[in-house]
Amino acid sequence: MPTSHLLLLSALLFIIGTVGFLIRRNVLVVLMSIELILNAVNINLVTFSRNFASLNGQIFALFVITVTAAEVAVALAIVVSLVRNRETVDTEKMNLMKW
Amino acid sequence: MLDKIYLIPFLPGLGALLLGLFGPRYIREKSHWIACTTLGLSFLFSVVAFFELLQLPAAERSLEVILYQWIEVGQFKASLGFQIDPLSVVMLLVVTGVGFLIHIYSIGYMHGEKGYARFFTYLNLFAFSMLILVLANNFLLLFVGWEAVGLCSYLLIGYWFEKHSASEAGKKAFLVNRVGDFGFALAVMLIFATFGTISFTEVFHRAPEASVGVLTAITLLLFMGACGKSAQIPLYVWLPDAMEGPTPVSALIHAATMVTAGIYMIARTHILFSLAPFTLSLIAIIGAATALFAATIALVQNDIKRILAYSTISQLGYMFMALGVGAFTAGIFHLMTHAFFKALLFLGAGSVMHALSGELDIRKMGGLARHIPKTAITFVIAAIAIAGIPPLAGFWSKDEILWSAFHSGNTLVWALGALTVLMTAFYMFRLVFQVFYGKSRVVPEVAHHIHESPSVMTYPLMILAFLSIIGGFVGIPPGRGAFHSFLSPVFGEHGETHSLASLGGGLGLEYIMMFISVLLGAAGIGIAYLFYIKNPQLPGRLAKSLAVPYKILLNKYFVDEFYSRTLVRPGIRLANFFRRFDQVIIDGIVNGVSQLTVFTSFLSKLFDDHFVDGFVNDVGDGIAGFGRRVRRFQTGLVQNYALYIVLGVAAMLTIFLLR
């Protein structure tokens, strides 16, 4: 499988994740987009590990997964708390930090 | 006594101080006790001083008693010191003696006056000043006395200051006097500049060192001072107006003492004058001219005191005549005799006014001799004395002056003097006849109250009358009497009038001159008798036929009007000009500057409000505006912030990849 295909996949997923994070109104969808970004990065890392016959990439991807898991836990806790307080999942409504 | 000579002036000075501080409130009608006691003691001490001086041999009769060194600035030294010699002793006796009699007289004359204490304060102050003047041993101290008597004259002339004419007269006296004082002050400065000292003994000792020109200048300036003080042409105009003051004041200051200060001063400084013959000639001429001039005015005046005032000016002219021809002793002799009979005349006039409730127009008098005999007799005695009829005092002194003038070759001066003798006799007896004899022209309401004055007023009259009779005897034989030898240490050969024996062949001539003087005097009296007793319509007819001369004389040759037009009014205009200059320009500038300050502060406020505050506000607004615009980035939406991150990364990537 040519590396460029895999990198392209990684880039596409990254872009989709980024745009989704920027565009979507639902908080949970934004979180999912973040996951998408992280997983895209994982694919990128593994691809380069396969490419250079080194385990560094895979080990780093493992770290990323771990951190992602922890981060998701915290993020969800925050989101749950936030949604409970604002009684909405619309990000556009969460502008208390507006000037 | 001689070493305590300072008591003589200081006692009246103390009297003036006490009366001035406590008189009006506490002493009031008892003021005369202090005033008369102090001056009486001064007189007694003067007599003692006189006798003590006689104890000394003639050559040593000159002492200086210095109290302390008053001023010492570099080369300029003036001491508070007194000079005692025959001349000062003569002056002391005259001033304190006649002064004391007048103080006594004033007790009666000023009785009941509101300012009784004030009057005696000023009288004592005057005595103090005059005594300082005659005792001073240097020019500065003399000048102090000189100015002070001028001040007292002003105070006393304007004694009834609520009366406008009186306060004006006081001002006039002081101002005219000031002109003379200006000359005197310049003279003293010139003396110091020339001799480096102002002490009499030193200046007289070194007088010959100076040039005739400088001495002439000095003596002319001194004479200018004397003209002001002793009322000679052209500075005599204050004396007739000075009659506004109470009569004792006229007697003391304007007859016997203050006006003689000029004579005394010239006598004292005679050494300077005898070295400046030009000045002496001038003095003689002005003296003679003044004597005649004033006598002509007195011929037609109707105010009893004015007649006596012009008479005083005239007699002072005689004294200057004497000084001018070098007969200094004769001048002082006449000063003394004149003090006696002129004071008597004034006090007598005061007595007449007292009897007539203040009337002084002789046209409203007449026939008073039977009502006020004591006044009348003493007055007539004085009139005879002044007319120069022997053996009364006036004859001896006046004749000596005339003889000195004639003998020294000043025939014109003698002629003017002789003519004046005629006029003097005439106007004096015109006065006598109009007031005391003939038909009474007194207004009826006044006539009811005619009464003789109290003894406190008549005793001084009698004493002065006695002195007018015997006063001349000290000058006999003429030119060599006791008076002359007494004063010879002072005047040396200048004083001794060249008389009889010393210039052989003069004996007969002198007696002829005496005879002429007496004849002129008697003629004057006779004409007066003709005009006012025998033929009373004569004066009126003469006045009508010589209307223009009469008008000129009656109006005193219009001199006052002339002075007013040429000096007084321009002076007032000048003063007004300066006043307006001060108000408009000076005050204008001051106000203008303040306006400028106000305007500047207004501009400053404008600038401050507009620019400074504006700037500050604009800065604030600017920042606020900037903040307003920038804060819009803070949307509170996380996704916006994420967008900025992404954009930033993209930018960095672009730059990185394009490198």
Short mmCIF file of C-alpha atoms in Angstrom, two decimals, chain A residues 30 55 64 75 98:
data_model
loop_
_atom_site.label_atom_id
_atom_site.label_comp_id
_atom_site.label_asym_id
_atom_site.label_seq_id
_atom_site.Cartn_x
_atom_site.Cartn_y
_atom_site.Cartn_z
CA VAL A 30 -17.35 18.83 18.46
CA LEU A 55 8.67 1.21 16.54
CA VAL A 64 -1.63 9.46 22.22
CA ALA A 75 -13.85 16.52 28.59
CA LYS A 98 -18.24 36.97 25.72
#
